[in-house]
Amino acid sequence: KSRYFSSFSVASFHKYSGCVLTDGDMQEKANLLITELFDTELIGEGALPSYEHAHQNLVTAGCEAVPHRATVYAQLVESELLWSWAQLQPAEVEGARLVPPPAIGRCAGAHSVCDVQLSQVSPSSFTPLSPLCAMFSVDFSKPVSSAFQSHSTSFVARAGGRAQVVLSWWDLDMDPSGAIVCSMAPSWTYPQPAKAPWRDHWMQSVYFLPAERQVAEREELSLTVCHDDYSLWYSLQPHSLQDAQAETPPPRPCCTCQAHLVWTRPRFGELNDRRRTGSYVAALRSVLSEDSVCLSVSDGSLLPVFAHMLGAKKVFSLENSRMSKQVIEEVLEANSKKGGVELLEIRPEQLTSQDLRGEQISVLMGEPYFSTSLLPWHSLFFWYCRTALAGLLRPTATILPCSASLHVVAVEFQDLWRIRAPCGICEGFDVTPMDEMVQRSLDFRESREAEPHPLWEYPCRALTHPTEVMTFDFTQCVPQEPISSQGLLPFIRTGRCHGVALWMDCHLTDDVTVSGGLTQPISEQGDCEWSRHRKQGVYFLRSAWDSLGDGRTGVSYSFTFEPSLGDVKMDFSITGH
């Protein structure tokens, strides 16, 4: 008979596994260890120290573990898309070149893993430079160590290119024979991608090499993965240096330039988006003159640098932290423009004419981007800043963006609906008590609000036309009274409506708009392409609705912008004409 112990949930002890005593809580050590301690990086939730403690204190030698074994896989690739999430790239501004500070290029970047749905990163957006490599395995039925370890594998480069990124995931052998496998591999590794299982609690990992390296086709290389008790990191070296690498393994990456602490990975991608940069440059060019006095309100933005390069007389920028101020100072210094932008670590409501050296603002600008924003309409903080600064603006001042609009579309999700779906009977186990607990939680107000999701990772089909539901006029101050909007989104396609996607468009000028939502018109079939830079809002319906697409039914909506709260309240329901 098996003596069972689970280090994940020890309901009979009401303790963490590290607090369980074999001379008090357990009559004898267990010979079967059942756990689920994993995250996208495999070890990020403390699996190794938990297994280590269990083998030392709670289970017998030669015990069996379920799962039995984990294997970590990696593939070295070149990818302009993914690399743009890690390093600031040069930007073109009216024929001039804005280069990143050398410190950013030398920096190994943030140490935290970048977890994404790699199934939504098209193979056409990267070039494999290595085969898929099994980097290391952990046998959970044997003693496990949480001490630092490194593992290397040698390979011959499949193609020449710039080695930049390591794509990684793991598999679990649930039994000793490996007959039952739980794989985290992305869908494009499957012979039939549509049959790949969808998961969101475990995804895949993207690791950025400390520096990109040019490799030649057929070059012999060695890829090394290191791990401590909670995280992994990778390095690449010529095969001839593998032994030297083993003697002095690379340290854990750490940001030394501060930029990776100021800018998230999606933010790096946003700053590197050439089309987006072109839109801002075009808008600025249309409103700036040689006597323009500009004030920028955004966190860690390059907008004031662009304004200076375009010939504005004077440029001020409000920064929310000393760290972001220092990063922008380094950008200016790297481009011989030190002093071209006066960076002020002052809140908008505290800014005075003296801080502006007596100047009145002729152009108030923002992306807008604020590091604390979670939902699309949180960027309306710019409107409140504009209101607080009204007394410092010239009567004819230009506001850029001049307005913003909130957009919605009812959608059918390919998989994201599963995070709200009841489980029912799972592998013969009745989990309806958990379903009922979750359903009760949906009665709370917070569950009837939108939540942020990066929809480029979660495919969906539009079942209605995208619709502008609210407009916010930044040329005027924030109104005292609420703004309301009601209407109907008629269903025009068949499908199962799970909820509504929401996003904001920023209208820089009358002719230039930057969207935080759809990047292309919706296809005839309803397929949507979403911005990778910003999260969109998702409002899940209490119950999914089957649409006939005949326009007779639709999603009715009601929005209210509460100026005193700075928030947008919303409600949706299914209705007929």
Coordinates of C-alpha atoms in Angstrom, one line a residue:
K1 CA 0.0 0.0 0.0
S2 CA 1.2 3.5 -0.7
R3 CA 1.7 6.0 2.1
Y4 CA 0.6 9.2 0.3
F5 CA 2.0 12.7 0.9
S6 CA 1.3 15.8 -1.1
S7 CA 3.5 18.9 -0.7
F8 CA 1.0 21.0 -2.6
S9 CA -2.1 20.6 -0.5
V10 CA -1.9 19.0 3.0
A11 CA -5.5 19.5 4.1
S12 CA -5.2 17.1 7.0
F13 CA -2.3 19.0 8.5
H14 CA -3.3 22.6 7.6
K15 CA 0.4 23.3 7.2
Y16 CA 3.0 24.1 4.6
S17 CA 5.0 21.0 3.8
G18 CA 8.1 22.6 5.3
C19 CA 6.3 22.7 8.7
V20 CA 5.1 19.0 8.7
L21 CA 6.8 16.8 11.3
T22 CA 7.3 13.1 10.8
D23 CA 7.5 12.6 14.5
G24 CA 4.2 14.3 15.2
D25 CA 2.1 15.0 12.2
M26 CA 3.0 11.8 10.3
Q27 CA 3.1 8.3 11.8
E28 CA 5.7 7.2 9.2
K29 CA 7.4 8.6 6.1
A30 CA 5.5 8.4 2.8
N31 CA 6.5 6.4 -0.2
L32 CA 4.4 8.3 -2.7
L33 CA 5.0 12.0 -3.3
I34 CA 2.3 13.9 -5.3
T35 CA 2.9 17.6 -6.1
E36 CA 2.0 20.5 -8.3
L37 CA 4.6 23.2 -7.5
F38 CA 5.4 24.5 -11.0
D39 CA 5.2 27.7 -12.9
T40 CA 6.0 28.7 -16.4
E41 CA 9.7 28.6 -15.6
L42 CA 9.2 25.3 -13.8
I43 CA 11.0 26.2 -10.6
G44 CA 9.8 29.7 -10.0
E45 CA 7.3 28.8 -7.2
G46 CA 9.9 27.0 -5.1
A47 CA 9.7 23.5 -6.5
L48 CA 13.3 22.6 -5.9
P49 CA 13.6 23.6 -2.2
S50 CA 10.1 22.0 -1.5
Y51 CA 11.2 18.7 -3.1
E52 CA 14.6 18.9 -1.4
H53 CA 12.9 19.3 2.0
A54 CA 10.4 16.5 1.3
H55 CA 13.1 14.0 0.4
Q56 CA 15.2 14.9 3.4
N57 CA 12.3 14.8 5.9
L58 CA 9.0 13.4 4.6
V59 CA 9.5 10.5 2.2
T60 CA 11.4 7.3 2.1
A61 CA 14.4 6.5 0.0
G62 CA 13.3 5.0 -3.3
C63 CA 9.8 6.6 -3.1
E64 CA 7.8 7.3 -6.3
A65 CA 6.8 10.8 -7.3
V66 CA 3.9 12.0 -9.4
P67 CA 4.9 13.7 -11.7
H68 CA 8.0 11.6 -12.0
R69 CA 10.3 13.7 -14.1
A70 CA 10.6 17.2 -15.7
T71 CA 12.7 18.1 -18.7
V72 CA 13.5 21.7 -19.8
Y73 CA 13.9 22.4 -23.5
A74 CA 15.4 25.3 -25.3
Q75 CA 16.0 26.7 -28.8
L76 CA 18.3 29.5 -29.8
V77 CA 16.7 31.9 -32.3
E78 CA 17.2 35.3 -34.0
S79 CA 14.1 37.4 -33.8
E80 CA 13.8 41.2 -34.4
L81 CA 10.3 41.1 -32.8
L82 CA 11.4 39.4 -29.5
W83 CA 14.7 41.3 -29.3
S84 CA 12.8 44.6 -29.5
W85 CA 11.4 43.7 -26.1
A86 CA 14.8 43.7 -24.5
Q87 CA 17.0 46.4 -26.2
L88 CA 16.2 50.0 -27.2
Q89 CA 16.8 50.3 -31.0
P90 CA 17.9 53.4 -33.0
A91 CA 15.0 55.6 -34.2
E92 CA 14.8 57.9 -37.2
V93 CA 13.5 61.4 -36.6
E94 CA 13.3 63.6 -39.7
G95 CA 16.5 62.2 -41.1
A96 CA 18.3 62.3 -37.8
R97 CA 19.2 59.2 -35.9
L98 CA 18.4 58.7 -32.2
V99 CA 20.7 56.1 -30.8
P100 CA 20.3 54.3 -27.4
P101 CA 22.8 54.9 -24.6
P102 CA 25.8 52.5 -24.6
A103 CA 24.9 51.4 -21.1
I104 CA 21.6 49.9 -22.3
G105 CA 23.4 48.0 -25.1
R106 CA 25.9 46.6 -22.5
C107 CA 23.2 45.7 -20.0
A108 CA 22.1 42.0 -19.5
G109 CA 18.6 43.2 -18.9
A110 CA 16.0 42.3 -16.3
H111 CA 16.4 38.9 -14.6
S112 CA 12.8 38.0 -14.5
V113 CA 11.5 35.5 -17.0
C114 CA 9.4 36.8 -19.9
D115 CA 6.4 34.4 -20.1
V116 CA 4.2 34.5 -23.2
Q117 CA 1.9 32.4 -25.3
L118 CA 4.5 31.3 -27.8
S119 CA 1.8 29.7 -29.8
Q120 CA 0.8 33.2 -30.9
V121 CA 4.4 34.1 -31.9
S122 CA 4.4 33.1 -35.6
P123 CA 7.4 30.9 -36.7
S124 CA 7.8 33.5 -39.5
S125 CA 8.9 36.1 -36.9
F126 CA 12.0 34.2 -35.8
T127 CA 14.8 32.1 -37.3
P128 CA 15.9 29.0 -35.4
L129 CA 19.7 28.9 -35.1
S130 CA 19.8 25.7 -33.1
P131 CA 17.9 22.4 -32.9
L132 CA 15.5 22.0 -30.0
C133 CA 17.8 21.0 -27.1
A134 CA 17.0 19.1 -24.0
M135 CA 18.9 21.2 -21.4
F136 CA 18.4 19.2 -18.2
S137 CA 16.0 16.9 -16.4
V138 CA 14.9 16.6 -12.7
D139 CA 13.9 13.2 -11.4
F140 CA 11.5 14.0 -8.6
S141 CA 11.6 10.4 -7.2
K142 CA 15.2 11.0 -6.1
P143 CA 16.8 13.5 -3.8
V144 CA 16.6 17.0 -5.3
S145 CA 19.0 19.9 -4.8
S146 CA 18.1 23.6 -4.8
A147 CA 21.8 24.6 -5.0
F148 CA 23.1 26.5 -8.0
Q149 CA 23.7 24.2 -11.1
S150 CA 24.6 24.7 -14.7
H151 CA 24.0 22.5 -17.7
S152 CA 25.5 22.8 -21.2
T153 CA 24.6 21.2 -24.5
S154 CA 26.6 21.5 -27.8
F155 CA 25.2 21.8 -31.2
V156 CA 26.0 22.9 -34.8
A157 CA 24.3 26.1 -35.9
R158 CA 21.5 25.3 -38.3
A159 CA 21.7 28.8 -39.9
G160 CA 23.8 31.9 -39.6
G161 CA 22.4 35.0 -37.9
R162 CA 22.3 37.0 -34.7
A163 CA 21.9 34.9 -31.7
Q164 CA 19.5 36.9 -29.5
V165 CA 16.8 34.9 -27.8
V166 CA 16.2 31.5 -26.2
L167 CA 12.7 30.0 -26.4
S168 CA 12.1 27.5 -23.6
W169 CA 9.5 25.2 -22.2
W170 CA 9.2 22.0 -20.2
D171 CA 7.6 18.6 -20.3
L172 CA 6.4 16.4 -17.4
D173 CA 6.7 12.6 -17.5
M174 CA 3.9 11.8 -15.1
D175 CA 5.0 8.1 -14.7
P176 CA 8.4 6.4 -14.7
S177 CA 8.0 5.0 -18.2
G178 CA 7.1 8.3 -19.7
A179 CA 3.9 6.9 -21.2
I180 CA 1.9 9.9 -19.8
V181 CA 3.4 13.2 -20.8
C182 CA 2.2 16.7 -20.0
S183 CA 3.9 19.1 -22.5
M184 CA 4.1 22.9 -22.5
A185 CA 5.4 22.9 -26.1
P186 CA 3.8 25.7 -28.3
S187 CA 1.3 24.7 -30.9
W188 CA 3.6 25.2 -33.9
T189 CA 5.7 22.2 -32.7
Y190 CA 2.8 19.9 -33.1
P191 CA 2.1 18.1 -36.5
Q192 CA -1.5 19.4 -36.1
P193 CA -1.2 22.7 -34.3
A194 CA -5.0 23.0 -33.9
K195 CA -4.9 19.9 -31.6
A196 CA -2.4 21.3 -29.2
P197 CA -3.7 21.7 -25.7
W198 CA -4.3 25.3 -24.5
R199 CA -2.9 26.4 -21.2
D200 CA -2.7 29.7 -19.5
H201 CA -1.5 28.8 -16.0
W202 CA 1.7 27.5 -17.6
M203 CA 3.0 29.1 -20.8
Q204 CA 6.4 29.3 -22.4
S205 CA 9.4 31.3 -21.5
V206 CA 11.5 33.8 -23.5
Y207 CA 15.1 34.5 -22.3
F208 CA 17.2 37.2 -23.7
L209 CA 20.9 36.6 -24.1
P210 CA 23.1 39.2 -22.3
A211 CA 24.3 40.5 -25.7
E212 CA 23.4 39.4 -29.2
R213 CA 26.2 37.4 -31.0
Q214 CA 26.8 36.8 -34.7
V215 CA 27.0 33.1 -35.5
A216 CA 27.8 31.3 -38.7
E217 CA 26.0 28.4 -40.2
R218 CA 27.6 25.1 -39.1
E219 CA 29.5 26.8 -36.3
E220 CA 30.0 24.6 -33.2
L221 CA 28.4 26.3 -30.2
S222 CA 27.5 25.5 -26.6
L223 CA 24.3 26.7 -24.9
T224 CA 24.4 26.9 -21.1
V225 CA 21.5 27.1 -18.7
C226 CA 22.1 28.0 -15.1
H227 CA 19.6 28.0 -12.3
D228 CA 19.4 28.8 -8.6
D229 CA 16.5 27.7 -6.4
Y230 CA 14.0 29.9 -8.2
S231 CA 15.1 31.1 -11.7
L232 CA 16.9 30.1 -14.9
W233 CA 19.2 32.1 -17.2
Y234 CA 21.0 31.2 -20.5
S235 CA 24.4 32.0 -22.1
L236 CA 26.0 31.1 -25.4
Q237 CA 29.7 30.4 -26.2
P238 CA 31.8 28.7 -28.8
H239 CA 32.0 25.0 -28.2
S240 CA 35.8 25.3 -27.6
L241 CA 35.1 27.5 -24.5
Q242 CA 32.6 25.1 -23.0
D243 CA 35.0 23.7 -20.4
A244 CA 36.1 27.3 -19.4
Q245 CA 32.4 28.2 -19.1
A246 CA 31.8 25.2 -16.8
E247 CA 34.6 26.5 -14.4
T248 CA 33.2 30.0 -14.3
P249 CA 29.5 29.9 -15.2
P250 CA 27.9 33.3 -16.0
P251 CA 26.3 35.2 -13.2
R252 CA 22.6 35.8 -13.0
P253 CA 21.6 38.7 -15.2
C254 CA 21.0 42.0 -13.5
C255 CA 20.0 45.3 -14.9
T256 CA 22.8 47.9 -14.6
C257 CA 21.4 50.6 -16.9
Q258 CA 18.1 51.2 -15.0
A259 CA 16.2 51.2 -18.3
H260 CA 15.0 47.6 -17.8
L261 CA 13.7 48.7 -14.4
V262 CA 11.8 51.7 -15.9
W263 CA 10.5 50.1 -19.1
T264 CA 8.6 46.8 -19.1
R265 CA 9.2 44.4 -22.1
P266 CA 6.0 45.5 -23.8
R267 CA 7.1 49.1 -23.3
F268 CA 10.5 48.4 -25.0
G269 CA 8.5 47.0 -27.9
E270 CA 6.3 50.1 -28.0
L271 CA 9.3 52.4 -28.0
N272 CA 10.9 50.4 -30.8
D273 CA 7.8 50.4 -33.0
R274 CA 8.9 52.4 -36.0
R275 CA 5.4 52.9 -37.4
R276 CA 4.2 54.3 -34.0
T277 CA 7.3 56.5 -33.7
G278 CA 6.6 57.8 -37.2
S279 CA 3.0 58.7 -36.2
Y280 CA 4.2 60.8 -33.2
V281 CA 6.9 62.5 -35.2
A282 CA 4.4 63.4 -37.9
A283 CA 2.0 64.8 -35.4
L284 CA 4.7 66.8 -33.6
R285 CA 6.0 68.2 -36.9
S286 CA 2.5 69.4 -37.7
V287 CA 2.1 71.4 -34.5
L288 CA 5.6 72.6 -33.6
S289 CA 7.3 75.9 -34.6
E290 CA 10.6 77.4 -33.8
D291 CA 9.0 79.4 -30.9
S292 CA 7.2 76.4 -29.4
V293 CA 7.5 75.8 -25.6
C294 CA 6.6 72.2 -25.0
L295 CA 5.7 70.3 -21.8
S296 CA 5.6 66.4 -21.9
V297 CA 3.5 64.4 -19.4
S298 CA 4.3 60.7 -19.7
D299 CA 6.5 58.2 -17.8
G300 CA 9.9 57.6 -19.4
S301 CA 8.8 58.9 -22.8
L302 CA 11.0 59.8 -25.8
L303 CA 8.4 62.3 -26.9
P304 CA 10.3 65.3 -25.4
V305 CA 13.5 64.2 -27.1
F306 CA 11.6 64.0 -30.5
A307 CA 10.3 67.6 -29.9
H308 CA 13.8 68.9 -29.2
M309 CA 15.1 67.2 -32.3
L310 CA 12.3 68.7 -34.4
G311 CA 13.4 72.2 -33.4
A312 CA 11.1 73.3 -30.5
K313 CA 12.4 76.4 -28.7
K314 CA 12.2 74.9 -25.2
V315 CA 11.1 71.5 -24.0
F316 CA 10.2 70.5 -20.4
S317 CA 9.2 67.0 -19.3
L318 CA 7.6 65.8 -16.1
E319 CA 9.1 62.5 -14.8
N320 CA 7.4 60.4 -12.2
S321 CA 10.6 59.0 -10.7
R322 CA 14.3 59.8 -10.4
M323 CA 15.1 56.6 -12.2
S324 CA 13.1 57.4 -15.3
K325 CA 14.6 60.9 -15.3
Q326 CA 18.1 59.4 -15.3
V327 CA 17.3 57.1 -18.2
I328 CA 16.1 60.0 -20.4
E329 CA 19.1 62.0 -19.3
E330 CA 21.3 59.2 -20.6
V331 CA 19.4 59.1 -23.9
L332 CA 20.0 62.8 -24.3
E333 CA 23.7 62.5 -23.5
A334 CA 24.2 59.6 -25.9
N335 CA 22.9 61.8 -28.7
S336 CA 24.9 65.0 -27.7
K337 CA 21.6 66.7 -26.6
K338 CA 22.3 67.1 -22.9
G339 CA 20.3 70.1 -21.7
G340 CA 18.0 70.0 -24.7
V341 CA 15.2 68.8 -22.5
E342 CA 14.7 70.1 -19.0
L343 CA 13.5 67.1 -16.9
L344 CA 11.5 68.0 -13.8
E345 CA 10.7 65.5 -11.1
I346 CA 7.5 67.3 -10.1
R347 CA 3.9 66.3 -10.1
P348 CA 1.6 68.3 -12.5
E349 CA -0.4 69.9 -9.8
Q350 CA 2.8 71.2 -8.1
L351 CA 4.3 72.7 -11.2
T352 CA 4.7 76.5 -11.1
S353 CA 5.6 79.2 -13.6
Q354 CA 8.9 79.5 -11.8
D355 CA 9.7 75.9 -12.6
L356 CA 9.1 76.8 -16.3
R357 CA 11.4 79.9 -16.0
G358 CA 8.4 82.1 -16.6
E359 CA 7.5 80.4 -19.9
Q360 CA 3.9 79.6 -20.9
I361 CA 3.3 76.3 -22.5
S362 CA 2.3 76.3 -26.2
V363 CA 2.3 72.5 -26.7
L364 CA 1.2 70.1 -24.0
M365 CA 2.0 66.6 -25.1
G366 CA 1.8 63.0 -23.9
E367 CA 1.7 59.6 -25.5
P368 CA 0.1 59.2 -23.0
Y369 CA 1.8 56.4 -21.0
F370 CA 1.8 55.9 -17.3
S371 CA 3.5 52.9 -15.6
T372 CA 0.7 52.5 -13.1
S373 CA -2.0 52.0 -15.8
L374 CA -3.6 48.6 -16.0
L375 CA -6.8 49.2 -18.1
P376 CA -6.9 51.2 -21.3
W377 CA -8.9 54.2 -19.9
H378 CA -6.3 54.6 -17.1
S379 CA -4.4 56.7 -19.6
L380 CA -7.1 59.4 -19.0
F381 CA -4.8 60.5 -16.2
F382 CA -3.3 62.7 -18.9
W383 CA -6.7 64.6 -19.0
Y384 CA -6.4 65.3 -15.2
C385 CA -2.8 66.4 -15.7
R386 CA -3.9 68.7 -18.5
T387 CA -6.6 70.2 -16.2
A388 CA -4.1 70.7 -13.4
L389 CA -1.8 72.5 -15.8
A390 CA -4.5 74.7 -17.3
G391 CA -3.1 77.9 -15.7
L392 CA 0.3 77.4 -17.2
L393 CA -0.9 77.0 -20.8
R394 CA -1.1 79.8 -23.4
P395 CA -4.7 80.5 -24.5
T396 CA -3.9 79.1 -27.9
A397 CA -2.0 76.1 -26.6
T398 CA -2.1 72.8 -28.6
I399 CA -2.9 69.6 -26.7
L400 CA -1.4 66.4 -28.2
P401 CA -3.3 64.1 -28.2
C402 CA -6.3 66.4 -28.7
S403 CA -8.7 63.6 -27.7
A404 CA -9.1 59.9 -27.0
S405 CA -12.0 57.5 -27.7
L406 CA -13.1 54.3 -26.1
H407 CA -14.0 51.4 -28.5
V408 CA -15.8 48.1 -27.9
V409 CA -16.5 44.9 -29.9
A410 CA -18.3 41.8 -28.8
V411 CA -16.1 38.7 -29.3
E412 CA -16.0 34.9 -29.3
F413 CA -12.7 33.8 -27.7
Q414 CA -10.9 30.8 -29.0
D415 CA -9.7 29.7 -25.5
L416 CA -9.7 32.6 -23.0
W417 CA -13.3 31.8 -22.1
R418 CA -12.0 28.8 -20.2
I419 CA -10.7 30.9 -17.3
R420 CA -14.3 31.6 -16.4
A421 CA -15.8 28.2 -17.4
P422 CA -16.9 25.6 -14.7
C423 CA -15.0 22.4 -14.6
G424 CA -17.7 20.0 -13.6
I425 CA -16.4 16.4 -13.7
C426 CA -12.7 16.3 -14.3
E427 CA -11.0 12.9 -14.8
G428 CA -13.8 11.3 -12.8
F429 CA -13.5 13.9 -9.9
D430 CA -16.5 16.0 -9.1
V431 CA -15.2 19.6 -8.7
T432 CA -18.6 21.3 -8.7
P433 CA -18.0 22.6 -5.1
M434 CA -15.2 24.7 -6.5
D435 CA -17.3 25.7 -9.4
E436 CA -20.0 26.9 -7.0
M437 CA -17.5 28.8 -5.0
V438 CA -16.2 30.6 -8.1
Q439 CA -19.8 31.3 -9.2
R440 CA -20.5 32.9 -5.8
S441 CA -17.5 35.1 -6.2
L442 CA -18.9 36.4 -9.5
D443 CA -21.6 38.1 -7.5
F444 CA -19.1 40.6 -6.2
R445 CA -18.8 44.0 -7.9
E446 CA -15.2 43.4 -9.0
S447 CA -16.2 40.5 -11.1
R448 CA -18.6 42.7 -13.1
E449 CA -15.8 44.9 -14.2
A450 CA -13.4 44.7 -17.1
E451 CA -10.0 43.0 -16.6
P452 CA -6.8 43.6 -18.5
H453 CA -5.5 41.0 -21.0
P454 CA -3.0 41.2 -23.9
L455 CA -5.4 40.0 -26.5
W456 CA -2.7 39.3 -29.1
E457 CA -1.9 36.3 -27.0
Y458 CA -5.6 35.2 -26.9
P459 CA -7.2 34.9 -30.3
C460 CA -10.8 35.9 -30.7
R461 CA -13.4 36.6 -33.5
A462 CA -15.5 39.8 -33.6
L463 CA -19.2 39.1 -33.7
T464 CA -20.2 42.7 -34.0
H465 CA -18.8 45.8 -35.7
P466 CA -16.1 47.6 -33.6
T467 CA -17.9 50.7 -32.2
E468 CA -16.7 54.0 -30.6
V469 CA -18.8 54.5 -27.5
M470 CA -17.2 57.5 -25.7
T471 CA -14.9 60.4 -26.7
F472 CA -12.8 62.5 -24.3
D473 CA -11.9 66.0 -25.4
F474 CA -8.5 66.9 -24.0
T475 CA -8.6 70.4 -25.4
Q476 CA -11.1 71.1 -22.6
C477 CA -10.6 70.5 -18.9
V478 CA -12.1 67.4 -17.2
P479 CA -15.9 68.2 -16.8
Q480 CA -17.6 68.3 -13.4
E481 CA -20.5 66.1 -14.5
P482 CA -20.4 62.5 -15.5
I483 CA -20.3 61.5 -19.2
S484 CA -22.7 58.7 -20.2
S485 CA -23.3 56.6 -23.3
Q486 CA -25.7 53.8 -24.2
G487 CA -26.3 51.7 -27.3
L488 CA -26.5 48.3 -28.9
L489 CA -23.9 46.2 -30.7
P490 CA -25.9 44.0 -33.1
F491 CA -24.6 40.6 -33.9
I492 CA -23.4 40.3 -37.5
R493 CA -21.6 36.9 -37.3
T494 CA -22.5 33.5 -36.0
G495 CA -20.6 32.4 -32.9
R496 CA -20.6 32.1 -29.2
C497 CA -20.3 35.5 -27.5
H498 CA -18.2 35.3 -24.4
G499 CA -17.7 39.0 -23.7
V500 CA -16.6 42.4 -24.9
A501 CA -13.1 43.6 -25.8
L502 CA -12.4 47.3 -25.0
W503 CA -9.5 49.6 -26.0
M504 CA -8.6 53.3 -26.4
D505 CA -7.5 55.2 -29.5
C506 CA -5.5 58.4 -29.0
H507 CA -6.1 61.1 -31.6
L508 CA -2.8 63.0 -31.7
T509 CA -4.2 65.4 -34.2
D510 CA -7.2 65.5 -36.5
D511 CA -5.3 63.3 -39.0
V512 CA -3.0 61.1 -36.8
T513 CA -4.4 58.4 -34.5
V514 CA -2.5 55.7 -32.5
S515 CA -4.6 52.7 -31.4
G516 CA -4.1 50.6 -28.3
G517 CA -6.4 48.0 -29.8
L518 CA -7.0 46.8 -33.3
T519 CA -4.0 47.2 -35.6
Q520 CA -5.8 46.0 -38.8
P521 CA -9.3 46.1 -40.0
I522 CA -11.3 43.0 -38.8
S523 CA -11.3 40.3 -41.4
E524 CA -14.5 39.1 -43.2
Q525 CA -14.4 36.0 -40.9
G526 CA -14.1 38.3 -37.8
D527 CA -10.4 37.6 -37.0
C528 CA -8.8 40.4 -35.0
E529 CA -5.2 41.6 -34.8
W530 CA -4.3 43.4 -31.6
S531 CA -1.5 45.7 -30.5
R532 CA 1.3 43.9 -28.7
H533 CA 2.2 47.0 -26.7
R534 CA -0.8 47.6 -24.5
K535 CA -3.3 45.4 -22.7
Q536 CA -6.9 45.6 -23.7
G537 CA -9.9 45.4 -21.4
V538 CA -12.1 42.3 -21.4
Y539 CA -15.6 42.2 -19.9
F540 CA -16.9 38.6 -19.6
L541 CA -20.6 38.1 -19.8
R542 CA -22.1 36.2 -17.0
S543 CA -23.2 33.5 -19.5
A544 CA -22.1 33.0 -23.0
W545 CA -24.6 33.7 -25.8
D546 CA -25.0 31.9 -29.1
S547 CA -25.3 34.5 -31.9
L548 CA -27.2 33.8 -35.1
G549 CA -25.5 36.8 -36.8
D550 CA -28.8 38.1 -38.2
G551 CA -28.7 41.4 -36.4
R552 CA -31.9 40.7 -34.4
T553 CA -30.0 40.3 -31.1
G554 CA -26.9 42.0 -29.8
V555 CA -25.1 43.3 -26.8
S556 CA -26.6 46.4 -25.2
Y557 CA -24.1 48.6 -23.4
S558 CA -24.1 51.4 -20.8
F559 CA -21.0 53.5 -20.0
T560 CA -20.5 56.2 -17.4
F561 CA -17.3 58.2 -16.9
E562 CA -17.2 59.4 -13.3
P563 CA -14.8 62.5 -13.2
S564 CA -14.6 62.4 -9.4
L565 CA -13.4 58.8 -9.5
G566 CA -11.4 58.9 -12.8
D567 CA -12.9 55.6 -13.8
V568 CA -15.3 54.3 -16.4
K569 CA -18.2 52.2 -15.2
M570 CA -19.9 49.8 -17.6
D571 CA -22.6 47.3 -18.0
F572 CA -23.5 44.8 -20.8
S573 CA -26.4 42.5 -21.4
I574 CA -27.9 40.5 -24.3
T575 CA -31.0 42.1 -25.9
G576 CA -33.1 42.1 -29.0
H577 CA -34.3 45.0 -31.1

